[in-house]
């Protein structure tokens, strides 16, 4: 699976959009970009994933650049409850159980 | 909304003792996983399980560890003889299919003294 690079920490004001970048310059054509988050010591929570098109769900939007070498997770109206560590994970879609490989992620702090 | 549950939430045990951590995955999910997170460190994969067999295991998952799906609902992780370094949060996860998103439980905090 391709390596990802994320900033170690970011701050965002409550109510503003939080934009979390991820670099995955060695991504290959059959690798998806997944985003998870971990609030305090809770279990990681799936947010969104995509292959090459931009994706949106009730939690967030995922913007993947045309060359797929980077992506941005957007939380449109951040709240205090969005304070968490956000993980960008790149992995191949294959048949069978597939592990997730977590990096250090980005610690996002939402400030009142 | 269905969720993965884990029991107990906190387990304290003495070094050398056996522990069993329990998980109830989401009912229609077919793939099951255990991860652990030592305090202040990354979440690490331990093992994946499908069709009553281990699909993949990490180097951490040595002979002291075993997993079982004893009935149609529970998924357990057993550590035969705990060591101090096994102290960590243990997360169970499940997914409905391959390549799909994984849903994690709240974790069991294991403290080995």
Short mmCIF file of C-alpha atoms in Angstrom, two decimals:
data_model
loop_
_atom_site.label_atom_id
_atom_site.label_comp_id
_atom_site.label_asym_id
_atom_site.label_seq_id
_atom_site.Cartn_x
_atom_site.Cartn_y
_atom_site.Cartn_z
CA UNK A 1 0.00 0.00 0.00
CA UNK A 2 1.20 3.50 -0.81
CA UNK A 3 2.71 5.65 1.92
CA UNK A 4 0.80 8.71 3.08
CA UNK A 5 2.05 11.97 4.57
CA UNK A 6 -0.12 14.16 6.80
CA UNK A 7 0.67 17.21 8.91
CA UNK A 8 0.97 16.21 12.56
CA UNK A 9 -1.48 18.83 13.81
CA UNK A 10 -3.95 21.47 12.69
CA UNK A 11 -6.29 23.95 14.31
CA UNK A 12 -9.62 25.19 13.07
CA UNK A 13 -12.23 27.55 14.47
CA UNK A 14 -15.62 26.16 15.32
CA UNK A 15 -18.10 26.66 12.51
CA UNK A 16 -15.43 27.01 9.85
CA UNK A 17 -14.48 24.41 7.28
CA UNK A 18 -11.61 22.15 8.29
CA UNK A 19 -9.45 21.07 5.39
CA UNK A 20 -7.13 18.18 6.12
CA UNK A 21 -4.50 17.40 3.48
CA UNK A 22 -2.92 14.07 2.67
CA UNK A 23 -0.11 13.36 0.29
CA UNK A 24 0.05 9.95 -1.39
CA UNK A 25 2.32 10.56 -4.33
CA UNK A 26 3.12 6.87 -4.89
CA UNK A 27 -0.51 5.78 -5.10
CA UNK A 28 -1.23 3.24 -7.78
CA UNK A 29 -4.26 2.97 -10.01
CA UNK A 30 -6.12 0.37 -7.97
CA UNK A 31 -5.61 1.99 -4.56
CA UNK A 32 -8.41 3.73 -2.74
CA UNK A 33 -8.05 6.63 -0.31
CA UNK A 34 -9.77 6.05 3.04
CA UNK A 35 -10.24 8.47 5.90
CA UNK A 36 -10.83 7.46 9.49
CA UNK A 37 -10.77 9.43 12.70
CA UNK A 38 -10.20 8.58 16.33
CA UNK A 39 -11.80 10.72 18.99
CA UNK A 40 -9.75 10.58 22.19
CA UNK A 41 -9.24 6.87 22.97
CA UNK A 42 -12.33 5.60 21.21
CA UNK A 43 -12.25 3.11 18.34
CA UNK A 44 -11.40 4.55 14.94
CA UNK A 45 -14.42 5.72 12.98
CA UNK A 46 -14.78 5.38 9.23
CA UNK A 47 -15.47 8.70 7.50
CA UNK A 48 -15.28 8.36 3.74
CA UNK A 49 -13.35 6.80 0.89
CA UNK A 50 -12.80 7.35 -2.81
CA UNK A 51 -10.89 6.18 -5.84
CA UNK A 52 -10.66 9.18 -8.17
CA UNK A 53 -13.93 11.07 -8.09
CA UNK A 54 -14.76 13.52 -5.35
CA UNK A 55 -17.06 12.03 -2.74
CA UNK A 56 -19.45 13.51 -0.21
CA UNK A 57 -21.46 11.99 2.59
CA UNK A 58 -23.18 13.26 5.71
CA UNK A 59 -19.89 13.59 7.56
CA UNK A 60 -17.44 15.03 5.08
CA UNK A 61 -16.27 15.60 1.54
CA UNK A 62 -13.23 14.04 -0.06
CA UNK A 63 -11.44 15.88 -2.83
CA UNK A 64 -8.86 13.85 -4.77
CA UNK A 65 -6.58 15.66 -7.19
CA UNK A 66 -6.71 14.67 -10.84
CA UNK A 67 -3.30 12.97 -10.66
CA UNK A 68 -4.46 11.26 -7.41
CA UNK A 69 -1.23 12.16 -5.66
CA UNK A 70 -2.98 14.03 -2.90
CA UNK A 71 -6.37 14.46 -1.33
CA UNK A 72 -8.18 16.74 1.09
CA UNK A 73 -10.78 15.80 3.64
CA UNK A 74 -13.22 18.64 4.24
CA UNK A 75 -15.40 18.95 7.32
CA UNK A 76 -17.70 21.75 6.15
CA UNK A 77 -18.80 23.19 9.50
CA UNK A 78 -16.47 21.92 12.17
CA UNK A 79 -17.78 21.48 15.69
CA UNK A 80 -15.96 20.85 18.94
CA UNK A 81 -16.90 17.18 18.62
CA UNK A 82 -14.77 16.96 15.47
CA UNK A 83 -11.62 17.31 17.57
CA UNK A 84 -9.82 14.04 16.85
CA UNK A 85 -6.88 12.40 15.12
CA UNK A 86 -7.63 11.98 11.41
CA UNK A 87 -6.00 9.19 9.44
CA UNK A 88 -5.55 9.03 5.69
CA UNK A 89 -5.04 5.43 4.56
CA UNK A 90 -4.37 4.20 1.05
CA UNK A 91 -5.06 0.60 0.24
CA UNK A 92 -5.83 -1.72 -2.58
CA UNK A 93 -9.30 -3.14 -2.99
CA UNK A 94 -8.84 -6.89 -3.16
CA UNK A 95 -10.93 -9.90 -2.34
CA UNK A 96 -10.50 -11.02 1.24
CA UNK A 97 -10.10 -9.45 4.63
CA UNK A 98 -7.87 -6.43 4.38
CA UNK A 99 -6.05 -4.86 7.27
CA UNK A 100 -5.86 -1.13 7.79
CA UNK A 101 -2.40 0.34 8.32
CA UNK A 102 -2.62 3.44 10.48
CA UNK A 103 0.02 6.15 10.50
CA UNK A 104 0.33 8.95 13.02
CA UNK A 105 -2.45 10.98 11.42
CA UNK A 106 -3.30 14.65 11.89
CA UNK A 107 -4.44 15.83 15.30
CA UNK A 108 -7.22 18.31 14.53
CA UNK A 109 -8.23 20.69 17.29
CA UNK A 110 -11.43 22.67 16.88
CA UNK A 111 -11.30 25.87 18.90
CA UNK A 112 -14.38 27.67 20.21
CA UNK B 1 -27.74 2.06 14.10
CA UNK B 2 -25.92 -1.27 14.52
CA UNK B 3 -22.57 -1.12 16.24
CA UNK B 4 -19.70 -3.31 17.33
CA UNK B 5 -19.68 -3.96 21.06
CA UNK B 6 -16.80 -5.11 23.25
CA UNK B 7 -16.57 -6.46 26.77
CA UNK B 8 -15.18 -5.78 29.23
CA UNK B 9 -14.39 -2.10 28.83
CA UNK B 10 -11.44 -2.45 31.21
CA UNK B 11 -9.61 -5.58 32.29
CA UNK B 12 -6.85 -5.70 34.85
CA UNK B 13 -4.84 -8.88 35.05
CA UNK B 14 -1.59 -10.14 36.50
CA UNK B 15 1.36 -11.07 34.34
CA UNK B 16 1.16 -14.68 33.23
CA UNK B 17 -2.61 -14.89 33.45
CA UNK B 18 -4.89 -15.71 30.54
CA UNK B 19 -7.40 -13.14 29.34
CA UNK B 20 -10.25 -13.34 26.87
CA UNK B 21 -11.51 -10.20 25.22
CA UNK B 22 -14.95 -10.39 23.72
CA UNK B 23 -16.52 -8.68 20.75
CA UNK B 24 -19.91 -8.81 19.11
CA UNK B 25 -19.51 -7.68 15.51
CA UNK B 26 -22.32 -6.16 13.46
CA UNK B 27 -24.70 -8.99 12.65
CA UNK B 28 -24.46 -9.17 8.86
CA UNK B 29 -20.71 -8.59 8.71
CA UNK B 30 -18.45 -11.35 7.49
CA UNK B 31 -14.94 -10.08 8.15
CA UNK B 32 -13.54 -9.56 11.62
CA UNK B 33 -10.41 -7.91 12.92
CA UNK B 34 -8.46 -7.19 16.07
CA UNK B 35 -6.22 -4.16 16.46
CA UNK B 36 -4.38 -2.81 19.44
CA UNK B 37 -3.10 0.59 20.49
CA UNK B 38 -0.44 1.00 23.13
CA UNK B 39 -0.87 4.29 24.96
CA UNK B 40 0.41 7.17 22.86
CA UNK B 41 1.21 4.97 19.87
CA UNK B 42 -0.36 4.06 16.55
CA UNK B 43 -3.23 1.68 16.05
CA UNK B 44 -1.68 -1.65 15.01
CA UNK B 45 -3.26 -4.54 13.15
CA UNK B 46 -3.21 -7.90 14.91
CA UNK B 47 -5.32 -10.35 12.96
CA UNK B 48 -8.13 -10.69 10.44
CA UNK B 49 -10.65 -13.52 10.36
CA UNK B 50 -13.05 -14.77 7.72
CA UNK B 51 -15.02 -17.95 7.23
CA UNK B 52 -13.78 -19.34 10.55
CA UNK B 53 -10.16 -18.96 9.60
CA UNK B 54 -7.41 -16.47 10.16
CA UNK B 55 -6.87 -14.54 6.93
CA UNK B 56 -3.81 -12.62 8.00
CA UNK B 57 -1.86 -11.98 11.16
CA UNK B 58 0.85 -9.56 12.10
CA UNK B 59 4.18 -10.26 13.76
CA UNK B 60 2.65 -9.18 17.04
CA UNK B 61 0.13 -12.03 16.85
CA UNK B 62 2.40 -14.78 18.11
CA UNK B 63 1.57 -18.14 19.68
CA UNK B 64 0.31 -16.43 22.83
CA UNK B 65 -2.63 -15.04 20.89
CA UNK B 66 -5.61 -16.85 19.45
CA UNK B 67 -8.98 -15.87 18.02
CA UNK B 68 -12.23 -17.72 17.88
CA UNK B 69 -15.78 -17.28 16.75
CA UNK B 70 -17.42 -19.69 19.18
CA UNK B 71 -20.97 -19.02 18.01
CA UNK B 72 -22.77 -16.93 15.43
CA UNK B 73 -22.33 -13.68 17.25
CA UNK B 74 -19.18 -13.51 19.37
CA UNK B 75 -15.59 -13.02 18.26
CA UNK B 76 -12.93 -13.44 20.92
CA UNK B 77 -9.25 -12.69 21.36
CA UNK B 78 -7.38 -14.82 23.88
CA UNK B 79 -3.98 -14.01 25.28
CA UNK B 80 -2.65 -17.14 26.95
CA UNK B 81 0.02 -15.75 29.23
CA UNK B 82 -0.08 -12.00 29.45
CA UNK B 83 3.05 -9.86 29.58
CA UNK B 84 3.46 -6.31 30.78
CA UNK B 85 3.88 -5.16 27.19
CA UNK B 86 0.43 -6.49 26.30
CA UNK B 87 -1.06 -3.55 28.16
CA UNK B 88 -2.97 -1.62 25.51
CA UNK B 89 -6.39 -0.78 24.12
CA UNK B 90 -7.69 -3.64 22.03
CA UNK B 91 -10.17 -2.80 19.31
CA UNK B 92 -12.38 -5.23 17.46
CA UNK B 93 -13.65 -4.29 14.01
CA UNK B 94 -15.91 -5.85 11.43
CA UNK B 95 -16.79 -5.23 7.81
CA UNK B 96 -19.58 -6.45 5.60
CA UNK B 97 -17.35 -7.27 2.67
CA UNK B 98 -13.95 -6.93 1.18
CA UNK B 99 -12.59 -3.48 0.58
CA UNK B 100 -15.40 -2.04 2.59
CA UNK B 101 -15.17 0.25 5.50
CA UNK B 102 -14.45 -1.28 8.88
CA UNK B 103 -16.53 -0.53 11.94
CA UNK B 104 -14.69 -0.46 15.22
CA UNK B 105 -15.85 -1.20 18.72
CA UNK B 106 -15.16 1.08 21.68
CA UNK B 107 -12.20 -1.01 22.80
CA UNK B 108 -11.10 -2.94 25.85
CA UNK B 109 -8.38 -1.39 27.94
CA UNK B 110 -6.12 -4.21 29.12
CA UNK B 111 -3.80 -3.47 32.00
CA UNK B 112 -1.23 -6.12 32.91
CA UNK B 113 0.40 -5.68 36.29
#
